[in-house]
Protein backbone atom coordinates (compact mmCIF):
# COMPACT_ATOMS: atom_id res chain seq x y z
CA UNK A 1 0.00 0.00 0.00
CA UNK A 2 2.84 2.41 0.87
CA UNK A 3 4.62 1.69 -2.43
CA UNK A 4 1.39 2.21 -4.36
CA UNK A 5 0.71 5.57 -2.69
CA UNK A 6 4.33 6.68 -3.15
CA UNK A 7 4.16 5.94 -6.89
CA UNK A 8 0.88 7.83 -7.27
CA UNK A 9 2.22 10.76 -5.24
CA UNK A 10 5.37 10.92 -7.40
CA UNK A 11 3.26 10.94 -10.56
CA UNK A 12 1.14 13.74 -9.11
CA UNK A 13 4.24 15.82 -8.34
CA UNK A 14 5.54 15.39 -11.90
CA UNK A 15 2.21 16.47 -13.37
CA UNK A 16 2.10 19.43 -10.99
CA UNK A 17 5.54 20.59 -12.15
CA UNK A 18 4.44 20.32 -15.79
CA UNK A 19 1.31 22.34 -15.01
CA UNK A 20 3.42 25.05 -13.37
CA UNK A 21 5.58 25.21 -16.51
CA UNK A 22 2.50 25.63 -18.71
CA UNK A 23 1.13 28.42 -16.48
CA UNK A 24 4.56 30.09 -16.51
CA UNK A 25 4.53 30.01 -20.32
CA UNK A 26 1.02 31.47 -20.37
CA UNK A 27 2.20 34.35 -18.21
CA UNK A 28 4.76 35.25 -20.89
CA UNK A 29 2.12 34.94 -23.62
CA UNK A 30 -0.11 37.57 -22.04
CA UNK A 31 -0.99 40.48 -24.39
CA UNK A 32 1.98 42.82 -24.69
CA UNK A 33 3.94 41.51 -21.71
CA UNK A 34 3.21 40.36 -18.14
CA UNK A 35 3.83 43.91 -16.93
CA UNK A 36 1.48 45.56 -19.42
CA UNK A 37 -1.17 42.86 -18.90
CA UNK A 38 -1.17 43.46 -15.15
CA UNK A 39 -0.60 47.22 -15.06
CA UNK A 40 -2.93 47.99 -17.95
CA UNK A 41 -2.48 49.53 -21.42
CA UNK A 42 -1.82 53.00 -19.96
CA UNK A 43 1.20 51.91 -17.96
CA UNK A 44 4.23 54.14 -18.49
CA UNK A 45 7.60 52.74 -19.60
CA UNK A 46 9.03 53.66 -16.19
CA UNK A 47 6.29 51.70 -14.40
CA UNK A 48 6.84 48.69 -16.68
CA UNK A 49 10.60 48.78 -16.04
CA UNK A 50 10.04 48.97 -12.29
CA UNK A 51 7.53 46.11 -12.43
CA UNK A 52 9.90 43.91 -14.42
CA UNK A 53 12.74 44.61 -11.98
CA UNK A 54 10.51 43.95 -8.95
CA UNK A 55 9.21 40.63 -10.28
CA UNK A 56 12.43 39.45 -11.93
CA UNK A 57 11.16 39.65 -15.52
CA UNK A 58 14.44 41.31 -16.55
CA UNK A 59 16.39 38.13 -15.73
CA UNK A 60 16.82 34.81 -17.53
CA UNK A 61 13.83 32.49 -18.03
CA UNK A 62 15.28 29.86 -15.69
CA UNK A 63 15.68 32.41 -12.91
CA UNK A 64 12.20 33.77 -13.63
CA UNK A 65 10.71 30.29 -13.30
CA UNK A 66 12.52 29.71 -10.00
CA UNK A 67 11.22 33.03 -8.67
CA UNK A 68 7.72 32.10 -9.86
CA UNK A 69 7.85 28.77 -8.01
CA UNK A 70 9.26 30.48 -4.92
CA UNK A 71 6.37 32.93 -4.90
CA UNK A 72 3.85 30.11 -5.30
CA UNK A 73 5.35 28.17 -2.40
CA UNK A 74 4.99 31.27 -0.24
CA UNK A 75 1.34 31.59 -1.27
CA UNK A 76 1.96 34.60 -3.51
CA UNK A 77 -0.39 34.28 -6.49
CA UNK A 78 0.15 37.78 -7.82
CA UNK A 79 -1.58 41.13 -7.49
CA UNK A 80 -4.85 42.22 -9.06
CA UNK A 81 -4.53 45.84 -10.11
CA UNK A 82 -8.16 45.76 -11.25
CA UNK A 83 -9.41 45.02 -7.72
CA UNK A 84 -6.38 46.56 -5.96
CA UNK A 85 -5.84 43.45 -3.84
CA UNK A 86 -3.57 40.43 -3.77
CA UNK A 87 -4.91 37.42 -5.61
CA UNK A 88 -4.23 35.28 -2.54
CA UNK A 89 -6.55 37.41 -0.41
CA UNK A 90 -9.27 37.32 -3.08
CA UNK A 91 -9.07 33.53 -3.35
CA UNK A 92 -8.86 33.06 0.42
CA UNK A 93 -12.07 35.06 0.91
CA UNK A 94 -13.98 33.27 -1.86
CA UNK A 95 -12.70 29.69 -1.73
CA UNK A 96 -14.37 28.62 1.55
CA UNK A 97 -17.72 29.83 0.21
CA UNK A 98 -17.36 27.80 -2.98
CA UNK A 99 -16.21 24.80 -0.95
CA UNK A 100 -19.36 25.09 1.15
CA UNK A 101 -21.68 25.32 -1.85
CA UNK A 102 -20.04 22.58 -3.92
CA UNK A 103 -19.34 20.39 -0.89
CA UNK A 104 -22.98 20.36 0.17
CA UNK A 105 -24.13 19.59 -3.36
CA UNK A 106 -21.57 16.79 -3.82
CA UNK A 107 -22.52 15.25 -0.49
CA UNK A 108 -26.22 15.37 -1.33
CA UNK A 109 -25.62 14.02 -4.85
CA UNK A 110 -23.66 10.97 -3.67
CA UNK A 111 -25.90 10.26 -0.68
CA UNK A 112 -28.94 10.21 -2.97
CA UNK A 113 -27.44 8.66 -6.11
CA UNK A 114 -25.93 5.54 -4.49
CA UNK A 115 -29.19 4.11 -3.07
CA UNK A 116 -31.10 5.36 -6.12
CA UNK A 117 -28.77 3.61 -8.55
CA UNK A 118 -28.75 0.46 -6.42
CA UNK A 119 -32.56 0.48 -6.34
CA UNK A 120 -32.71 0.82 -10.13
CA UNK A 121 -30.27 -2.06 -10.55
CA UNK A 122 -32.37 -4.34 -8.33
CA UNK A 123 -35.60 -3.24 -10.05
CA UNK A 124 -34.10 -3.02 -13.53
CA UNK A 125 -36.48 -3.16 -16.50
CA UNK A 126 -39.49 -2.45 -14.31
CA UNK A 127 -41.85 0.53 -14.41
CA UNK A 128 -40.02 2.18 -11.50
CA UNK A 129 -36.67 1.80 -13.27
CA UNK A 130 -38.05 3.25 -16.50
CA UNK A 131 -39.61 6.20 -14.66
CA UNK A 132 -36.41 7.00 -12.77
CA UNK A 133 -34.30 6.56 -15.90
CA UNK A 134 -36.50 8.98 -17.83
CA UNK A 135 -36.37 11.50 -15.00
CA UNK A 136 -32.58 11.35 -14.74
CA UNK A 137 -32.21 11.73 -18.51
CA UNK A 138 -34.35 14.86 -18.39
CA UNK A 139 -32.28 16.31 -15.55
CA UNK A 140 -29.04 15.37 -17.29
CA UNK A 141 -30.16 17.11 -20.50
CA UNK A 142 -31.05 20.37 -18.73
CA UNK A 143 -28.39 23.11 -19.01
CA UNK A 144 -27.35 24.25 -15.55
CA UNK A 145 -28.49 27.83 -16.04
CA UNK A 146 -31.91 26.69 -17.32
CA UNK A 147 -32.42 24.37 -14.37
CA UNK A 148 -31.50 27.25 -12.04
CA UNK A 149 -34.03 29.54 -13.73
CA UNK A 150 -36.76 26.89 -13.41
CA UNK A 151 -36.09 26.46 -9.71
CA UNK A 152 -36.14 30.22 -9.21
CA UNK A 153 -39.40 30.55 -11.13
CA UNK A 154 -41.06 27.71 -9.20
CA UNK A 155 -39.81 28.10 -5.63
CA UNK A 156 -38.91 31.80 -5.46
CA UNK A 157 -41.39 33.57 -7.74
CA UNK A 158 -44.43 31.29 -7.66
CA UNK A 159 -44.32 29.65 -4.22
CA UNK A 160 -42.18 32.26 -2.40
CA UNK A 161 -40.48 29.52 -0.40
CA UNK A 162 -36.86 30.56 -0.97
CA UNK A 163 -35.12 33.77 -2.07
CA UNK A 164 -34.02 33.99 -5.73
CA UNK A 165 -30.50 35.15 -4.81
CA UNK A 166 -27.86 33.37 -2.77
CA UNK A 167 -26.69 34.77 0.59
CA UNK A 168 -23.88 37.31 0.33
CA UNK A 169 -22.26 37.01 3.76
CA UNK A 170 -18.63 37.91 4.28
CA UNK A 171 -17.87 34.51 5.80
CA UNK A 172 -19.06 30.91 5.72
CA UNK A 173 -20.87 31.42 9.02
CA UNK A 174 -22.58 34.48 7.57
CA UNK A 175 -23.77 32.45 4.59
CA UNK A 176 -24.95 29.59 6.79
CA UNK A 177 -26.93 32.08 8.87
CA UNK A 178 -29.05 32.70 5.76
CA UNK A 179 -29.46 28.99 4.96
CA UNK A 180 -32.67 29.51 2.98
CA UNK A 181 -30.69 31.36 0.34
CA UNK A 182 -28.45 28.31 -0.10
CA UNK A 183 -31.28 25.91 -0.92
CA UNK A 184 -31.77 26.77 -4.59
CA UNK A 185 -28.05 26.94 -5.55
CA UNK A 186 -27.36 23.65 -3.77
CA UNK A 187 -30.45 22.06 -5.34
CA UNK A 188 -29.32 23.17 -8.81
CA UNK A 189 -25.94 21.51 -8.46
CA UNK A 190 -27.36 18.47 -6.67
CA UNK A 191 -29.98 17.67 -9.31
CA UNK A 192 -27.45 17.98 -12.11
CA UNK A 193 -24.96 15.72 -10.33
CA UNK A 194 -27.60 13.25 -9.18
CA UNK A 195 -28.66 12.57 -12.76
CA UNK A 196 -25.19 11.49 -13.84
CA UNK A 197 -24.03 9.74 -10.67
CA UNK A 198 -27.14 7.58 -10.34
CA UNK A 199 -26.70 6.32 -13.91
CA UNK A 200 -23.10 5.33 -13.19
CA UNK A 201 -24.17 3.61 -9.98
CA UNK A 202 -26.96 1.70 -11.74
CA UNK A 203 -24.67 0.45 -14.53
CA UNK A 204 -21.94 -0.53 -12.08
CA UNK A 205 -24.38 -2.37 -9.80
CA UNK A 206 -25.93 -4.28 -12.71
CA UNK A 207 -22.47 -5.33 -13.87
CA UNK A 208 -21.55 -6.50 -10.36
CA UNK A 209 -24.76 -8.51 -9.93
CA UNK A 210 -23.88 -10.86 -12.81
CA UNK A 211 -20.36 -11.64 -11.58
CA UNK A 212 -19.30 -15.12 -10.43
CA UNK A 213 -18.70 -14.09 -6.82
CA UNK A 214 -22.33 -12.98 -6.53
CA UNK A 215 -23.62 -16.28 -7.91
CA UNK A 216 -21.26 -18.13 -5.57
CA UNK A 217 -22.51 -16.19 -2.54
CA UNK A 218 -26.10 -16.99 -3.45
CA UNK A 219 -25.26 -20.65 -4.01
CA UNK A 220 -23.79 -20.78 -0.49
CA UNK A 221 -27.12 -19.60 0.91
CA UNK A 222 -26.25 -15.96 1.62
CA UNK A 223 -29.31 -13.78 2.06
CA UNK A 224 -30.20 -11.31 -0.65
CA UNK A 225 -29.52 -8.47 1.76
CA UNK A 226 -26.02 -9.79 2.49
CA UNK A 227 -25.32 -10.30 -1.20
CA UNK A 228 -26.51 -6.82 -2.05
CA UNK A 229 -24.74 -4.86 0.67
CA UNK A 230 -21.80 -7.20 1.32
CA UNK A 231 -20.76 -7.90 -2.27
CA UNK A 232 -22.56 -5.83 -4.87
CA UNK A 233 -22.43 -2.44 -3.16
CA UNK A 234 -18.71 -2.37 -2.37
CA UNK A 235 -17.63 -3.42 -5.85
CA UNK A 236 -20.12 -1.04 -7.45
CA UNK A 237 -18.55 1.89 -5.61
CA UNK A 238 -15.31 1.71 -7.63
CA UNK A 239 -16.56 3.91 -10.50
CA UNK A 240 -18.17 6.22 -7.94
CA UNK A 241 -14.77 6.65 -6.29
CA UNK A 242 -13.40 7.92 -9.59
CA UNK A 243 -16.32 10.30 -9.99
CA UNK A 244 -15.86 11.57 -6.45
CA UNK A 245 -12.17 12.22 -7.00
CA UNK A 246 -12.78 13.99 -10.31
CA UNK A 247 -15.50 16.10 -8.69
CA UNK A 248 -13.09 17.55 -6.12
CA UNK A 249 -11.73 20.21 -8.53
CA UNK A 250 -15.16 21.83 -8.34
CA UNK A 251 -14.36 22.66 -4.72
CA UNK A 252 -11.47 24.80 -5.94
CA UNK A 253 -12.93 25.99 -9.21
CA UNK A 254 -16.38 26.72 -7.92
CA UNK A 255 -19.59 26.24 -9.86
CA UNK A 256 -19.15 29.13 -12.27
CA UNK A 257 -22.58 29.13 -13.92
CA UNK A 258 -24.54 28.51 -10.72
CA UNK A 259 -22.61 31.14 -8.80
CA UNK A 260 -23.16 33.67 -11.58
CA UNK A 261 -26.92 32.99 -11.82
CA UNK A 262 -27.49 33.24 -8.06
CA UNK A 263 -24.81 35.92 -7.54
CA UNK A 264 -23.05 33.69 -5.05
CA UNK A 265 -19.73 35.21 -3.87
CA UNK A 266 -17.45 32.25 -4.63
CA UNK A 267 -14.42 31.67 -6.83
CA UNK A 268 -16.66 30.82 -9.79
CA UNK A 269 -18.15 34.30 -9.73
CA UNK A 270 -14.66 35.72 -9.16
CA UNK A 271 -13.44 33.96 -12.33
CA UNK A 272 -16.46 35.22 -14.30
CA UNK A 273 -15.83 38.81 -13.19
CA UNK A 274 -12.09 38.53 -13.85
CA UNK A 275 -12.76 37.33 -17.40
CA UNK A 276 -14.98 40.33 -18.05
CA UNK A 277 -12.42 42.75 -16.56
CA UNK A 278 -9.44 41.06 -18.28
CA UNK A 279 -7.91 40.56 -14.85
CA UNK A 280 -5.17 38.16 -15.99
CA UNK A 281 -3.47 37.51 -12.62
CA UNK A 282 -6.77 36.28 -11.15
CA UNK A 283 -7.55 34.18 -14.24
CA UNK A 284 -4.14 32.49 -14.25
CA UNK A 285 -4.19 31.90 -10.50
CA UNK A 286 -7.62 30.26 -10.63
CA UNK A 287 -6.52 28.19 -13.64
CA UNK A 288 -3.56 26.95 -11.61
CA UNK A 289 -5.81 26.14 -8.65
CA UNK A 290 -8.17 24.24 -10.93
CA UNK A 291 -5.28 22.17 -12.27
CA UNK A 292 -4.11 21.45 -8.72
CA UNK A 293 -7.65 20.36 -7.90
CA UNK A 294 -7.65 17.89 -10.82
CA UNK A 295 -4.33 16.41 -9.70
CA UNK A 296 -5.45 16.11 -6.08
CA UNK A 297 -8.78 14.65 -7.19
CA UNK A 298 -7.09 11.95 -9.26
CA UNK A 299 -4.81 11.09 -6.35
CA UNK A 300 -7.80 10.81 -4.00
CA UNK A 301 -9.54 8.58 -6.56
CA UNK A 302 -6.47 6.30 -6.69
CA UNK A 303 -6.43 6.07 -2.88
CA UNK A 304 -10.14 5.25 -2.75
CA UNK A 305 -9.64 2.58 -5.42
CA UNK A 306 -6.91 0.97 -3.32
CA UNK A 307 -9.12 1.02 -0.22
CA UNK A 308 -12.14 -0.48 -1.99
CA UNK A 309 -10.21 -3.04 -4.06
CA UNK A 310 -7.00 -4.41 -2.46
CA UNK A 311 -5.95 -5.99 -5.79
CA UNK A 312 -5.23 -2.55 -7.21
CA UNK A 313 -2.49 -1.99 -4.61
CA UNK A 314 -0.42 -4.67 -6.34
CA UNK A 315 -0.44 -2.98 -9.76
Coordinates of C-alpha atoms in Angstrom, one line a residue:
X1 CA 0.0 0.0 0.0
X2 CA 2.8 2.4 0.9
X3 CA 4.6 1.7 -2.4
X4 CA 1.4 2.2 -4.4
X5 CA 0.7 5.6 -2.7
X6 CA 4.3 6.7 -3.2
X7 CA 4.2 5.9 -6.9
X8 CA 0.9 7.8 -7.3
X9 CA 2.2 10.8 -5.2
X10 CA 5.4 10.9 -7.4
X11 CA 3.3 10.9 -10.6
X12 CA 1.1 13.7 -9.1
X13 CA 4.2 15.8 -8.3
X14 CA 5.5 15.4 -11.9
X15 CA 2.2 16.5 -13.4
X16 CA 2.1 19.4 -11.0
X17 CA 5.5 20.6 -12.2
X18 CA 4.4 20.3 -15.8
X19 CA 1.3 22.3 -15.0
X20 CA 3.4 25.1 -13.4
X21 CA 5.6 25.2 -16.5
X22 CA 2.5 25.6 -18.7
X23 CA 1.1 28.4 -16.5
X24 CA 4.6 30.1 -16.5
X25 CA 4.5 30.0 -20.3
X26 CA 1.0 31.5 -20.4
X27 CA 2.2 34.4 -18.2
X28 CA 4.8 35.2 -20.9
X29 CA 2.1 34.9 -23.6
X30 CA -0.1 37.6 -22.0
X31 CA -1.0 40.5 -24.4
X32 CA 2.0 42.8 -24.7
X33 CA 3.9 41.5 -21.7
X34 CA 3.2 40.4 -18.1
X35 CA 3.8 43.9 -16.9
X36 CA 1.5 45.6 -19.4
X37 CA -1.2 42.9 -18.9
X38 CA -1.2 43.5 -15.2
X39 CA -0.6 47.2 -15.1
X40 CA -2.9 48.0 -18.0
X41 CA -2.5 49.5 -21.4
X42 CA -1.8 53.0 -20.0
X43 CA 1.2 51.9 -18.0
X44 CA 4.2 54.1 -18.5
X45 CA 7.6 52.7 -19.6
X46 CA 9.0 53.7 -16.2
X47 CA 6.3 51.7 -14.4
X48 CA 6.8 48.7 -16.7
X49 CA 10.6 48.8 -16.0
X50 CA 10.0 49.0 -12.3
X51 CA 7.5 46.1 -12.4
X52 CA 9.9 43.9 -14.4
X53 CA 12.7 44.6 -12.0
X54 CA 10.5 44.0 -9.0
X55 CA 9.2 40.6 -10.3
X56 CA 12.4 39.5 -11.9
X57 CA 11.2 39.6 -15.5
X58 CA 14.4 41.3 -16.6
X59 CA 16.4 38.1 -15.7
X60 CA 16.8 34.8 -17.5
X61 CA 13.8 32.5 -18.0
X62 CA 15.3 29.9 -15.7
X63 CA 15.7 32.4 -12.9
X64 CA 12.2 33.8 -13.6
X65 CA 10.7 30.3 -13.3
X66 CA 12.5 29.7 -10.0
X67 CA 11.2 33.0 -8.7
X68 CA 7.7 32.1 -9.9
X69 CA 7.8 28.8 -8.0
X70 CA 9.3 30.5 -4.9
X71 CA 6.4 32.9 -4.9
X72 CA 3.8 30.1 -5.3
X73 CA 5.4 28.2 -2.4
X74 CA 5.0 31.3 -0.2
X75 CA 1.3 31.6 -1.3
X76 CA 2.0 34.6 -3.5
X77 CA -0.4 34.3 -6.5
X78 CA 0.2 37.8 -7.8
X79 CA -1.6 41.1 -7.5
X80 CA -4.8 42.2 -9.1
X81 CA -4.5 45.8 -10.1
X82 CA -8.2 45.8 -11.2
X83 CA -9.4 45.0 -7.7
X84 CA -6.4 46.6 -6.0
X85 CA -5.8 43.4 -3.8
X86 CA -3.6 40.4 -3.8
X87 CA -4.9 37.4 -5.6
X88 CA -4.2 35.3 -2.5
X89 CA -6.5 37.4 -0.4
X90 CA -9.3 37.3 -3.1
X91 CA -9.1 33.5 -3.4
X92 CA -8.9 33.1 0.4
X93 CA -12.1 35.1 0.9
X94 CA -14.0 33.3 -1.9
X95 CA -12.7 29.7 -1.7
X96 CA -14.4 28.6 1.5
X97 CA -17.7 29.8 0.2
X98 CA -17.4 27.8 -3.0
X99 CA -16.2 24.8 -1.0
X100 CA -19.4 25.1 1.1
X101 CA -21.7 25.3 -1.9
X102 CA -20.0 22.6 -3.9
X103 CA -19.3 20.4 -0.9
X104 CA -23.0 20.4 0.2
X105 CA -24.1 19.6 -3.4
X106 CA -21.6 16.8 -3.8
X107 CA -22.5 15.2 -0.5
X108 CA -26.2 15.4 -1.3
X109 CA -25.6 14.0 -4.8
X110 CA -23.7 11.0 -3.7
X111 CA -25.9 10.3 -0.7
X112 CA -28.9 10.2 -3.0
X113 CA -27.4 8.7 -6.1
X114 CA -25.9 5.5 -4.5
X115 CA -29.2 4.1 -3.1
X116 CA -31.1 5.4 -6.1
X117 CA -28.8 3.6 -8.6
X118 CA -28.8 0.5 -6.4
X119 CA -32.6 0.5 -6.3
X120 CA -32.7 0.8 -10.1
X121 CA -30.3 -2.1 -10.6
X122 CA -32.4 -4.3 -8.3
X123 CA -35.6 -3.2 -10.0
X124 CA -34.1 -3.0 -13.5
X125 CA -36.5 -3.2 -16.5
X126 CA -39.5 -2.4 -14.3
X127 CA -41.8 0.5 -14.4
X128 CA -40.0 2.2 -11.5
X129 CA -36.7 1.8 -13.3
X130 CA -38.1 3.2 -16.5
X131 CA -39.6 6.2 -14.7
X132 CA -36.4 7.0 -12.8
X133 CA -34.3 6.6 -15.9
X134 CA -36.5 9.0 -17.8
X135 CA -36.4 11.5 -15.0
X136 CA -32.6 11.4 -14.7
X137 CA -32.2 11.7 -18.5
X138 CA -34.4 14.9 -18.4
X139 CA -32.3 16.3 -15.6
X140 CA -29.0 15.4 -17.3
X141 CA -30.2 17.1 -20.5
X142 CA -31.1 20.4 -18.7
X143 CA -28.4 23.1 -19.0
X144 CA -27.4 24.2 -15.6
X145 CA -28.5 27.8 -16.0
X146 CA -31.9 26.7 -17.3
X147 CA -32.4 24.4 -14.4
X148 CA -31.5 27.3 -12.0
X149 CA -34.0 29.5 -13.7
X150 CA -36.8 26.9 -13.4
X151 CA -36.1 26.5 -9.7
X152 CA -36.1 30.2 -9.2
X153 CA -39.4 30.5 -11.1
X154 CA -41.1 27.7 -9.2
X155 CA -39.8 28.1 -5.6
X156 CA -38.9 31.8 -5.5
X157 CA -41.4 33.6 -7.7
X158 CA -44.4 31.3 -7.7
X159 CA -44.3 29.7 -4.2
X160 CA -42.2 32.3 -2.4
X161 CA -40.5 29.5 -0.4
X162 CA -36.9 30.6 -1.0
X163 CA -35.1 33.8 -2.1
X164 CA -34.0 34.0 -5.7
X165 CA -30.5 35.1 -4.8
X166 CA -27.9 33.4 -2.8
X167 CA -26.7 34.8 0.6
X168 CA -23.9 37.3 0.3
X169 CA -22.3 37.0 3.8
X170 CA -18.6 37.9 4.3
X171 CA -17.9 34.5 5.8
X172 CA -19.1 30.9 5.7
X173 CA -20.9 31.4 9.0
X174 CA -22.6 34.5 7.6
X175 CA -23.8 32.5 4.6
X176 CA -25.0 29.6 6.8
X177 CA -26.9 32.1 8.9
X178 CA -29.1 32.7 5.8
X179 CA -29.5 29.0 5.0
X180 CA -32.7 29.5 3.0
X181 CA -30.7 31.4 0.3
X182 CA -28.4 28.3 -0.1
X183 CA -31.3 25.9 -0.9
X184 CA -31.8 26.8 -4.6
X185 CA -28.1 26.9 -5.6
X186 CA -27.4 23.6 -3.8
X187 CA -30.5 22.1 -5.3
X188 CA -29.3 23.2 -8.8
X189 CA -25.9 21.5 -8.5
X190 CA -27.4 18.5 -6.7
X191 CA -30.0 17.7 -9.3
X192 CA -27.4 18.0 -12.1
X193 CA -25.0 15.7 -10.3
X194 CA -27.6 13.3 -9.2
X195 CA -28.7 12.6 -12.8
X196 CA -25.2 11.5 -13.8
X197 CA -24.0 9.7 -10.7
X198 CA -27.1 7.6 -10.3
X199 CA -26.7 6.3 -13.9
X200 CA -23.1 5.3 -13.2
X201 CA -24.2 3.6 -10.0
X202 CA -27.0 1.7 -11.7
X203 CA -24.7 0.5 -14.5
X204 CA -21.9 -0.5 -12.1
X205 CA -24.4 -2.4 -9.8
X206 CA -25.9 -4.3 -12.7
X207 CA -22.5 -5.3 -13.9
X208 CA -21.6 -6.5 -10.4
X209 CA -24.8 -8.5 -9.9
X210 CA -23.9 -10.9 -12.8
X211 CA -20.4 -11.6 -11.6
X212 CA -19.3 -15.1 -10.4
X213 CA -18.7 -14.1 -6.8
X214 CA -22.3 -13.0 -6.5
X215 CA -23.6 -16.3 -7.9
X216 CA -21.3 -18.1 -5.6
X217 CA -22.5 -16.2 -2.5
X218 CA -26.1 -17.0 -3.4
X219 CA -25.3 -20.7 -4.0
X220 CA -23.8 -20.8 -0.5
X221 CA -27.1 -19.6 0.9
X222 CA -26.3 -16.0 1.6
X223 CA -29.3 -13.8 2.1
X224 CA -30.2 -11.3 -0.7
X225 CA -29.5 -8.5 1.8
X226 CA -26.0 -9.8 2.5
X227 CA -25.3 -10.3 -1.2
X228 CA -26.5 -6.8 -2.1
X229 CA -24.7 -4.9 0.7
X230 CA -21.8 -7.2 1.3
X231 CA -20.8 -7.9 -2.3
X232 CA -22.6 -5.8 -4.9
X233 CA -22.4 -2.4 -3.2
X234 CA -18.7 -2.4 -2.4
X235 CA -17.6 -3.4 -5.8
X236 CA -20.1 -1.0 -7.4
X237 CA -18.6 1.9 -5.6
X238 CA -15.3 1.7 -7.6
X239 CA -16.6 3.9 -10.5
X240 CA -18.2 6.2 -7.9
X241 CA -14.8 6.6 -6.3
X242 CA -13.4 7.9 -9.6
X243 CA -16.3 10.3 -10.0
X244 CA -15.9 11.6 -6.5
X245 CA -12.2 12.2 -7.0
X246 CA -12.8 14.0 -10.3
X247 CA -15.5 16.1 -8.7
X248 CA -13.1 17.5 -6.1
X249 CA -11.7 20.2 -8.5
X250 CA -15.2 21.8 -8.3
X251 CA -14.4 22.7 -4.7
X252 CA -11.5 24.8 -5.9
X253 CA -12.9 26.0 -9.2
X254 CA -16.4 26.7 -7.9
X255 CA -19.6 26.2 -9.9
X256 CA -19.1 29.1 -12.3
X257 CA -22.6 29.1 -13.9
X258 CA -24.5 28.5 -10.7
X259 CA -22.6 31.1 -8.8
X260 CA -23.2 33.7 -11.6
X261 CA -26.9 33.0 -11.8
X262 CA -27.5 33.2 -8.1
X263 CA -24.8 35.9 -7.5
X264 CA -23.0 33.7 -5.0
X265 CA -19.7 35.2 -3.9
X266 CA -17.5 32.2 -4.6
X267 CA -14.4 31.7 -6.8
X268 CA -16.7 30.8 -9.8
X269 CA -18.2 34.3 -9.7
X270 CA -14.7 35.7 -9.2
X271 CA -13.4 34.0 -12.3
X272 CA -16.5 35.2 -14.3
X273 CA -15.8 38.8 -13.2
X274 CA -12.1 38.5 -13.9
X275 CA -12.8 37.3 -17.4
X276 CA -15.0 40.3 -18.1
X277 CA -12.4 42.7 -16.6
X278 CA -9.4 41.1 -18.3
X279 CA -7.9 40.6 -14.8
X280 CA -5.2 38.2 -16.0
X281 CA -3.5 37.5 -12.6
X282 CA -6.8 36.3 -11.2
X283 CA -7.5 34.2 -14.2
X284 CA -4.1 32.5 -14.2
X285 CA -4.2 31.9 -10.5
X286 CA -7.6 30.3 -10.6
X287 CA -6.5 28.2 -13.6
X288 CA -3.6 26.9 -11.6
X289 CA -5.8 26.1 -8.6
X290 CA -8.2 24.2 -10.9
X291 CA -5.3 22.2 -12.3
X292 CA -4.1 21.5 -8.7
X293 CA -7.7 20.4 -7.9
X294 CA -7.7 17.9 -10.8
X295 CA -4.3 16.4 -9.7
X296 CA -5.5 16.1 -6.1
X297 CA -8.8 14.6 -7.2
X298 CA -7.1 11.9 -9.3
X299 CA -4.8 11.1 -6.3
X300 CA -7.8 10.8 -4.0
X301 CA -9.5 8.6 -6.6
X302 CA -6.5 6.3 -6.7
X303 CA -6.4 6.1 -2.9
X304 CA -10.1 5.2 -2.8
X305 CA -9.6 2.6 -5.4
X306 CA -6.9 1.0 -3.3
X307 CA -9.1 1.0 -0.2
X308 CA -12.1 -0.5 -2.0
X309 CA -10.2 -3.0 -4.1
X310 CA -7.0 -4.4 -2.5
X311 CA -6.0 -6.0 -5.8
X312 CA -5.2 -2.6 -7.2
X313 CA -2.5 -2.0 -4.6
X314 CA -0.4 -4.7 -6.3
X315 CA -0.4 -3.0 -9.8

